[in-house]
Short mmCIF file of C-alpha atoms and ligand atoms in Angstrom, two decimals:
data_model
loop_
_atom_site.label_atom_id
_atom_site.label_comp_id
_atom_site.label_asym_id
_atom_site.label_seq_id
_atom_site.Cartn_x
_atom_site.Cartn_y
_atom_site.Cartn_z
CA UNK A 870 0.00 0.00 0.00
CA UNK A 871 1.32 3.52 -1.06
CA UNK A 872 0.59 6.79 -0.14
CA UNK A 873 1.02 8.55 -2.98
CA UNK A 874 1.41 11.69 -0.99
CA UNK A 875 1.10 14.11 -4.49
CA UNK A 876 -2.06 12.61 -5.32
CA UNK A 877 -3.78 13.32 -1.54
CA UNK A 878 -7.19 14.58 -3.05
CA UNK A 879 -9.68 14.93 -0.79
CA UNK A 880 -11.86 11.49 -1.83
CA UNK A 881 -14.48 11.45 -4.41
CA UNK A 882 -16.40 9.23 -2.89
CA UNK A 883 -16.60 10.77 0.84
CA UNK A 884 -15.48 14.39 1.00
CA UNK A 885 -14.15 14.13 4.83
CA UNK A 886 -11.59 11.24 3.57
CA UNK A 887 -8.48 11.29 1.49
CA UNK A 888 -8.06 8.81 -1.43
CA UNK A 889 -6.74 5.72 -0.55
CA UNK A 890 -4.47 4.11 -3.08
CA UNK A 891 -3.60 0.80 -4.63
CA UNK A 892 -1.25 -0.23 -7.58
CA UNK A 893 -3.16 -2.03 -10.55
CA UNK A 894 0.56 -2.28 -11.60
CA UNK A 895 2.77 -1.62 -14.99
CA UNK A 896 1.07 -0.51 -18.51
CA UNK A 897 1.74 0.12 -21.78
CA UNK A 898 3.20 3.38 -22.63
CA UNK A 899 1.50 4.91 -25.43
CA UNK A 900 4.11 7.66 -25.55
CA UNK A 901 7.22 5.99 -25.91
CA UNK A 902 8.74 8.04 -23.61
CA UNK A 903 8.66 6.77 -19.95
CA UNK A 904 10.13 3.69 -17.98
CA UNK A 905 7.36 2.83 -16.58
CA UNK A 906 3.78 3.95 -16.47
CA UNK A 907 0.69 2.74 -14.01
CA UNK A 908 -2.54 3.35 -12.54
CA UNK A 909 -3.26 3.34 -9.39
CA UNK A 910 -7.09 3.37 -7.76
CA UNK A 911 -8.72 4.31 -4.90
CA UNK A 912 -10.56 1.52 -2.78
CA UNK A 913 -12.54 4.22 -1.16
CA UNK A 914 -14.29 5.77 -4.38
CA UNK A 915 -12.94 3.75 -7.00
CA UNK A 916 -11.41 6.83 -8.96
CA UNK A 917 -7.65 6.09 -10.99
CA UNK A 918 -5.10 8.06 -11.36
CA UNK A 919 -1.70 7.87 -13.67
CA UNK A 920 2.22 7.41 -12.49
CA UNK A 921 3.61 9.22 -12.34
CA UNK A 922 2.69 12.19 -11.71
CA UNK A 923 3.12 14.95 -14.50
CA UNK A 924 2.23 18.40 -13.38
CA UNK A 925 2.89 19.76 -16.63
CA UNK A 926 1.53 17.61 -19.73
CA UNK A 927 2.05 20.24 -22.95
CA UNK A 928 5.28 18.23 -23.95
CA UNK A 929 3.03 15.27 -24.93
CA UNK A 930 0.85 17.45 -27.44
CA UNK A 931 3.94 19.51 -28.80
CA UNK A 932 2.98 18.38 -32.39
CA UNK A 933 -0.15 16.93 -33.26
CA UNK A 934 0.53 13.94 -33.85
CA UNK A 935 -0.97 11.93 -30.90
CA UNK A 936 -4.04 9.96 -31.15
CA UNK A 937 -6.38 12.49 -29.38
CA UNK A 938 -5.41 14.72 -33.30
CA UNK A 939 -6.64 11.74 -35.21
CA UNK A 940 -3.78 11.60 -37.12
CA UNK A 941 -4.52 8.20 -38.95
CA UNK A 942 -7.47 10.38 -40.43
CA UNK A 943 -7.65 9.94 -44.05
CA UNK A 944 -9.33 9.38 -47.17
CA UNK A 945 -11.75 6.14 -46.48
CA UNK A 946 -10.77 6.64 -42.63
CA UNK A 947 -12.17 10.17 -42.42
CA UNK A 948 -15.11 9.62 -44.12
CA UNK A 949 -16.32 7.08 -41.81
CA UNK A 950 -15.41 8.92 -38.74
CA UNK A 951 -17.51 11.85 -40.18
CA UNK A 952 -20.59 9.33 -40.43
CA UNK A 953 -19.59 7.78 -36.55
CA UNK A 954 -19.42 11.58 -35.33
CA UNK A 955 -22.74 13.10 -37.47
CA UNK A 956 -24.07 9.65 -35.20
CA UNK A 957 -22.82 11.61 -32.02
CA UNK A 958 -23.63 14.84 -32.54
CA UNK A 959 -26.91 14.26 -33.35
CA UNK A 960 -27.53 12.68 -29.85
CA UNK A 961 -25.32 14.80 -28.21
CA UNK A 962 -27.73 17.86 -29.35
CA UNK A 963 -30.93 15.76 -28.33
CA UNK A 964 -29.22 15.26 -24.70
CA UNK A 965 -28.55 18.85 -24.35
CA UNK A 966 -32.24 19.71 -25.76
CA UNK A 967 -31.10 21.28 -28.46
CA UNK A 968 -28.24 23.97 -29.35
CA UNK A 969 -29.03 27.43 -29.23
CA UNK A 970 -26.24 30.30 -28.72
CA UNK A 971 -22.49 29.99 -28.71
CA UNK A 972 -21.09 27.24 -27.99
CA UNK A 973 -17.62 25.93 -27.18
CA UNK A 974 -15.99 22.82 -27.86
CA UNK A 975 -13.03 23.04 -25.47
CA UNK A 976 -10.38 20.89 -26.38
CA UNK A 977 -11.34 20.07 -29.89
CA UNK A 978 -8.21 18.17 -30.95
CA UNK A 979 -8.34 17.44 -34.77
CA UNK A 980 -11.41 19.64 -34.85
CA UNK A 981 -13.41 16.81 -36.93
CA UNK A 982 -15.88 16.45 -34.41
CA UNK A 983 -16.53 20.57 -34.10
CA UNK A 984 -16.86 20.84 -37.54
CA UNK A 985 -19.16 18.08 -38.19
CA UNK A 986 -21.34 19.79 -34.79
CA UNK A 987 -21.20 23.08 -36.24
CA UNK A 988 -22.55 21.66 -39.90
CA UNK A 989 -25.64 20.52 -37.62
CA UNK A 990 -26.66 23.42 -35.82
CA UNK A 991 -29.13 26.29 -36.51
CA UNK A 992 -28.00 28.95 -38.28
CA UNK A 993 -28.37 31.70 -35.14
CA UNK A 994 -25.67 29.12 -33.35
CA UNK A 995 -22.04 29.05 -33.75
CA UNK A 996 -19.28 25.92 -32.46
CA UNK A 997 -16.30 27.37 -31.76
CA UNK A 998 -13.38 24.96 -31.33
CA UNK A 999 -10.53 25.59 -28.71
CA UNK A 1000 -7.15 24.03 -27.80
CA UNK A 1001 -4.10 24.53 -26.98
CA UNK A 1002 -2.41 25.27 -30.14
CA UNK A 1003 -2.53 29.27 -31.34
CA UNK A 1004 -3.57 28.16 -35.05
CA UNK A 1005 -6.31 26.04 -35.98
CA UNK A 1006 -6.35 22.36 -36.58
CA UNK A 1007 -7.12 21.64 -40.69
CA UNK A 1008 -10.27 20.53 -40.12
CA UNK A 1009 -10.83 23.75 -38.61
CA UNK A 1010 -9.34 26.23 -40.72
CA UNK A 1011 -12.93 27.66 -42.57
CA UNK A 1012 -14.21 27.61 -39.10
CA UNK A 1013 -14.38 29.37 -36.05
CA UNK A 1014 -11.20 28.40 -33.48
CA UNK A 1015 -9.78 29.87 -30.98
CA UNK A 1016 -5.74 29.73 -29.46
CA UNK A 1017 -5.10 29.76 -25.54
CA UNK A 1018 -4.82 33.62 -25.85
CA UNK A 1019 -7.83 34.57 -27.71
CA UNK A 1020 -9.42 32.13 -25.19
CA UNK A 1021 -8.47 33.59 -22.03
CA UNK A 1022 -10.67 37.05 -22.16
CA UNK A 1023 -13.64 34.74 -23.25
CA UNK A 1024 -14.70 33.69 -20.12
CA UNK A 1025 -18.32 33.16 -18.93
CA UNK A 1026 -19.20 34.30 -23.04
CA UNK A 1027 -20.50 30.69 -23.92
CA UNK A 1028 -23.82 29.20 -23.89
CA UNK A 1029 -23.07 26.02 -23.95
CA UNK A 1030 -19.61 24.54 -22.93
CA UNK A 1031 -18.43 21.16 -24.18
CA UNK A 1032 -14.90 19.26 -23.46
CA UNK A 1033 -15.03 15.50 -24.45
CA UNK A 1034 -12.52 13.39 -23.21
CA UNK A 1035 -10.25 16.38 -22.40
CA UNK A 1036 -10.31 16.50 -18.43
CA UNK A 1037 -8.88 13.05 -18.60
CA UNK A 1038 -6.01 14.68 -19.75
CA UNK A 1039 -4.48 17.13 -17.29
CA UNK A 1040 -3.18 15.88 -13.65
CA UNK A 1041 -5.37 18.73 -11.87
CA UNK A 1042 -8.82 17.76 -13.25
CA UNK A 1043 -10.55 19.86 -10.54
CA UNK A 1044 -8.71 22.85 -11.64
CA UNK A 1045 -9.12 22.04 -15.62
CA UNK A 1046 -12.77 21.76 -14.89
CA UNK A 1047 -12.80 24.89 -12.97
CA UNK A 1048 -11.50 26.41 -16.02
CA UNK A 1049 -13.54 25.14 -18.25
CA UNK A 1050 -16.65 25.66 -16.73
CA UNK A 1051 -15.41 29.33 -16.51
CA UNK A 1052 -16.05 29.90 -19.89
CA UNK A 1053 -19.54 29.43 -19.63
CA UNK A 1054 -22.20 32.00 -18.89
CA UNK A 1055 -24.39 32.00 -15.63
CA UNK A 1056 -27.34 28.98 -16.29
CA UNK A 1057 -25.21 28.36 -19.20
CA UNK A 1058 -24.67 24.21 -19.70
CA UNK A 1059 -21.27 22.48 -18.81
CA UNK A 1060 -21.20 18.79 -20.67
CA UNK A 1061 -18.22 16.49 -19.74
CA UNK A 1062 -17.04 13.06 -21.36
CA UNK A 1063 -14.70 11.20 -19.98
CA UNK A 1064 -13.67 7.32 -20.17
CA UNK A 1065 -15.20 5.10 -17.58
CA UNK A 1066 -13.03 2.75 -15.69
CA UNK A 1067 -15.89 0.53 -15.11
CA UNK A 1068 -16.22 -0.27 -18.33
CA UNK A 1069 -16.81 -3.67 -18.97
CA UNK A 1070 -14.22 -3.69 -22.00
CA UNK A 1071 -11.48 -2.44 -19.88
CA UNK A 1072 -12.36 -5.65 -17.84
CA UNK A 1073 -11.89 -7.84 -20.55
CA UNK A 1074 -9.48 -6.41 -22.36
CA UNK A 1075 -7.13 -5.45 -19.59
CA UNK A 1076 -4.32 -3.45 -20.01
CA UNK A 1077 -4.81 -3.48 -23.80
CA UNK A 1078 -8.22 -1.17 -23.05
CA UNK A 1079 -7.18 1.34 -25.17
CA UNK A 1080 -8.81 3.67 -22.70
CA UNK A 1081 -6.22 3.42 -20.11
CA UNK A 1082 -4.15 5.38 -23.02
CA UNK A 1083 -1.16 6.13 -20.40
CA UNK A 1084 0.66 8.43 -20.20
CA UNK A 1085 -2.03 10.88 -21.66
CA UNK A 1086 -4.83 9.97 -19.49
CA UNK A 1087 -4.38 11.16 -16.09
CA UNK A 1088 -7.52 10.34 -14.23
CA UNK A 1089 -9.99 7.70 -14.58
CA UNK A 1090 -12.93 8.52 -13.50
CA UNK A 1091 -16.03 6.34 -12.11
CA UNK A 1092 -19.70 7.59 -13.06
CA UNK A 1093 -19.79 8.51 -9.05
CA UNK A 1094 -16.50 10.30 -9.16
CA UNK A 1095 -17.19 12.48 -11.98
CA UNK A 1096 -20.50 13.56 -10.66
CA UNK A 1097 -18.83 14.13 -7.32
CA UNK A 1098 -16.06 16.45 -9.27
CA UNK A 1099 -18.51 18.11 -10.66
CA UNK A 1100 -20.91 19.27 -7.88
CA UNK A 1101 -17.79 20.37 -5.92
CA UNK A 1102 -17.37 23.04 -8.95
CA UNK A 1103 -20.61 24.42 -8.26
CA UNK A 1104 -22.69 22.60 -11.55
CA UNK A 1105 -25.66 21.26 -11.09
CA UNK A 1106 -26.07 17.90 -12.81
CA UNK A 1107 -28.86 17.42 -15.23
CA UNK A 1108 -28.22 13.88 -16.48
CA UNK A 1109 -25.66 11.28 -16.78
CA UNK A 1110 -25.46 9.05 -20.15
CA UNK A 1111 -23.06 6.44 -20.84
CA UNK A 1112 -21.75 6.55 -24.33
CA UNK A 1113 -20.03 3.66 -26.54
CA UNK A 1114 -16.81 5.25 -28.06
CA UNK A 1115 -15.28 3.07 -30.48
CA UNK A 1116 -12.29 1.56 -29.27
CA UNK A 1117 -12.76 -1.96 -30.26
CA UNK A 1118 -10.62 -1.90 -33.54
CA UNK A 1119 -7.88 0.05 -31.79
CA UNK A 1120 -7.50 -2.19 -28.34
CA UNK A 1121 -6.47 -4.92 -30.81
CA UNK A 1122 -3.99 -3.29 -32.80
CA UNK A 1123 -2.83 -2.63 -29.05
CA UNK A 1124 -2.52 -6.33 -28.55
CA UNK A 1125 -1.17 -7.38 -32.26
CA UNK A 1126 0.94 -4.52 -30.79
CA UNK A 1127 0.59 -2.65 -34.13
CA UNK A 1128 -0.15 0.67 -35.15
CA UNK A 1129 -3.51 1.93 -35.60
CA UNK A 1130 -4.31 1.80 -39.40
CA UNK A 1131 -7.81 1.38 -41.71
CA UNK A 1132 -7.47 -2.48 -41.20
CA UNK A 1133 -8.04 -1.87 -37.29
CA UNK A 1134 -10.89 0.40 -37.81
CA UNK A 1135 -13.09 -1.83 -39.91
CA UNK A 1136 -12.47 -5.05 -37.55
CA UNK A 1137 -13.72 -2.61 -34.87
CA UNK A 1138 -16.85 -1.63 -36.95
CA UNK A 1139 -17.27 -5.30 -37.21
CA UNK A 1140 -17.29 -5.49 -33.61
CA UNK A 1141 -18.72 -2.48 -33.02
CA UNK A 1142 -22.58 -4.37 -32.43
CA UNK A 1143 -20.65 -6.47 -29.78
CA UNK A 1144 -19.40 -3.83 -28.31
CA UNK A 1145 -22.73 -1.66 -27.93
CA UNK A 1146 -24.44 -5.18 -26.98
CA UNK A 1147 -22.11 -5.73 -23.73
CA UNK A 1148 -22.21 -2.39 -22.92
CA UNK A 1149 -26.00 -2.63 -22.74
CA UNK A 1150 -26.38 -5.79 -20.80
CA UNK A 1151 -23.64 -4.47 -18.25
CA UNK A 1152 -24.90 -0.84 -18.03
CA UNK A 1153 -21.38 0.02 -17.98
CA UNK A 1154 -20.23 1.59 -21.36
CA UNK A 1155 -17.04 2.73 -22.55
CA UNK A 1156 -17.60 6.36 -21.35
CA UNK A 1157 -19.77 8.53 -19.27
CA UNK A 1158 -21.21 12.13 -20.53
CA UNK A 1159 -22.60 14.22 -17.43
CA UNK A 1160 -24.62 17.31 -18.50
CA UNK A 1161 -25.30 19.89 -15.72
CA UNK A 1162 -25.89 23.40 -14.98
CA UNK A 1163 -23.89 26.16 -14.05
CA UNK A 1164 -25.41 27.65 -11.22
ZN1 LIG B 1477 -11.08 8.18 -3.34
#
């Protein structure tokens, strides 16, 4: 049993305790840069979090060429991730009840999601990507985007404030969501996707979950934990939804121990029904979106 003294967060689970940590030992490195990378999980509230710690992350994002920028992305691949995102946007807005306003996609990585959001709402509404690079991903460039400094004096401008599978990312999730959430206006909505650690596929699949995604993800959160995280920032949760990302086709190019290519995306729209079908019968799906209210 470790302390993990850097990592003392006051417990998701029961606010007058500290996490309590144990070791789910080593995993694979997605970065190619670190000895040794794990994830260790509190038997209190069941949240993860990445070793070690990295209080700084930006040298992992330097160039875009990680998988969170979609950089396998291409002819036949691209069009089929536009179809799979149209798919999620499209319940994404029904969850929400509709877009109406600005709204910011915080985050937005290779943009292809933003763009394919902003092609589906109303005329009167704008998606404006963010991230942390000052020009525009491609996908982006015809659209509106915004760099870390135009970013900064837009704060509580948006109606709507979305950040999938970004607060994941950054080893002070409390303070990334504090930011984030800072961008939107009074009433405005806050929605948050992240990976859930419960998921039944990260049982069976192990270390090769491609959701663990060390060293990039930081915190894995619970559906409880997230919630939790999220009421302590003041937002008042509307609903919770699990989602099925999919991460079938690339959790077995993690075990061929291959790169991610076309081939590995159509076995994983082949067992893409599987996927959706345990995720169903388990009730625990690949990731959890929380939708709330800033009060
Ligand atoms: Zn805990």
């Amino acid at each position: 049993m470790h302390s993990y003294g850097v990592f003392r967060m006051i417990c998701l689970g029961d606010d007058s305790e500290t996490c309590q940590y144990v070791s789910l030992g080593k995993f694979l490195d997605r970065s190619g840069q670190f000895e040794h990378v794990e994830v260790v999980r509190c038997l209190r509230c069941g949240h993860g979090v990445s070793m070690p710690p990295l209080p700084d992350v930006t040298f992992l994002y330097q160039n875009r060429e990680s998988q969170d920028f979609q950089p396998d992305a291409k002819g036949l691949s691209h069009a089929i991730k536009d179809i799979a995102f149209r798919s999620q946007a499209r319940k994404l807005l029904r969850q929400i009840g509709g877009a109406e306003g600005r709204i910011l996609d915080f985050g937005c990585g290779s943009g292809q999601f933003t763009r394919v959001l902003g092609e589906m709402v109303s005329g009167a509404s704008e998606v404006v990507g963010a991230d942390m690079h000052s020009e525009p991903p491609a996908e982006l460039a015809e659209r509106p985007y915004l760099g870390p400094k135009e970013l900064s004096s837009c704060k509580e401008s948006f109606d709507i404030v979305i950040a999938l599978h970004v607060l994941e990312h950054d080893d002070d999730a409390d303070g990334l969501l504090t930011t984030i959430s800072g961008y939107a206006r009074s009433r405005g909505k806050v929605v948050i996707e992240v990976p859930n650690i419960d998921c039944v596929w990260g049982m069976a699949f192990g270390k090769f979950w491609d959701a663990w995604y060390l060293p990039y993800h930081r915190h894995h959160f619970t559906r409880n934990s997230l919630v939790r995280l999220m009421q302590r920032n003041g937002l008042k949760i509307e609903s919770v939804h699990g989602v099925t990302v999919p991460t079938m086709g690339r959790s077995f190019a993690d075990i061929a121990g291959g790169t991610n290519n076309l081939f590995w995306l159509l076995l994983g729209i082949l067992a893409h029904p599987v996927q959706v079908l345990g995720e169903v019968l388990t009730g625990n799906s690949t990731a959890i979106r929380v939708i709330a209210v800033k009060e």
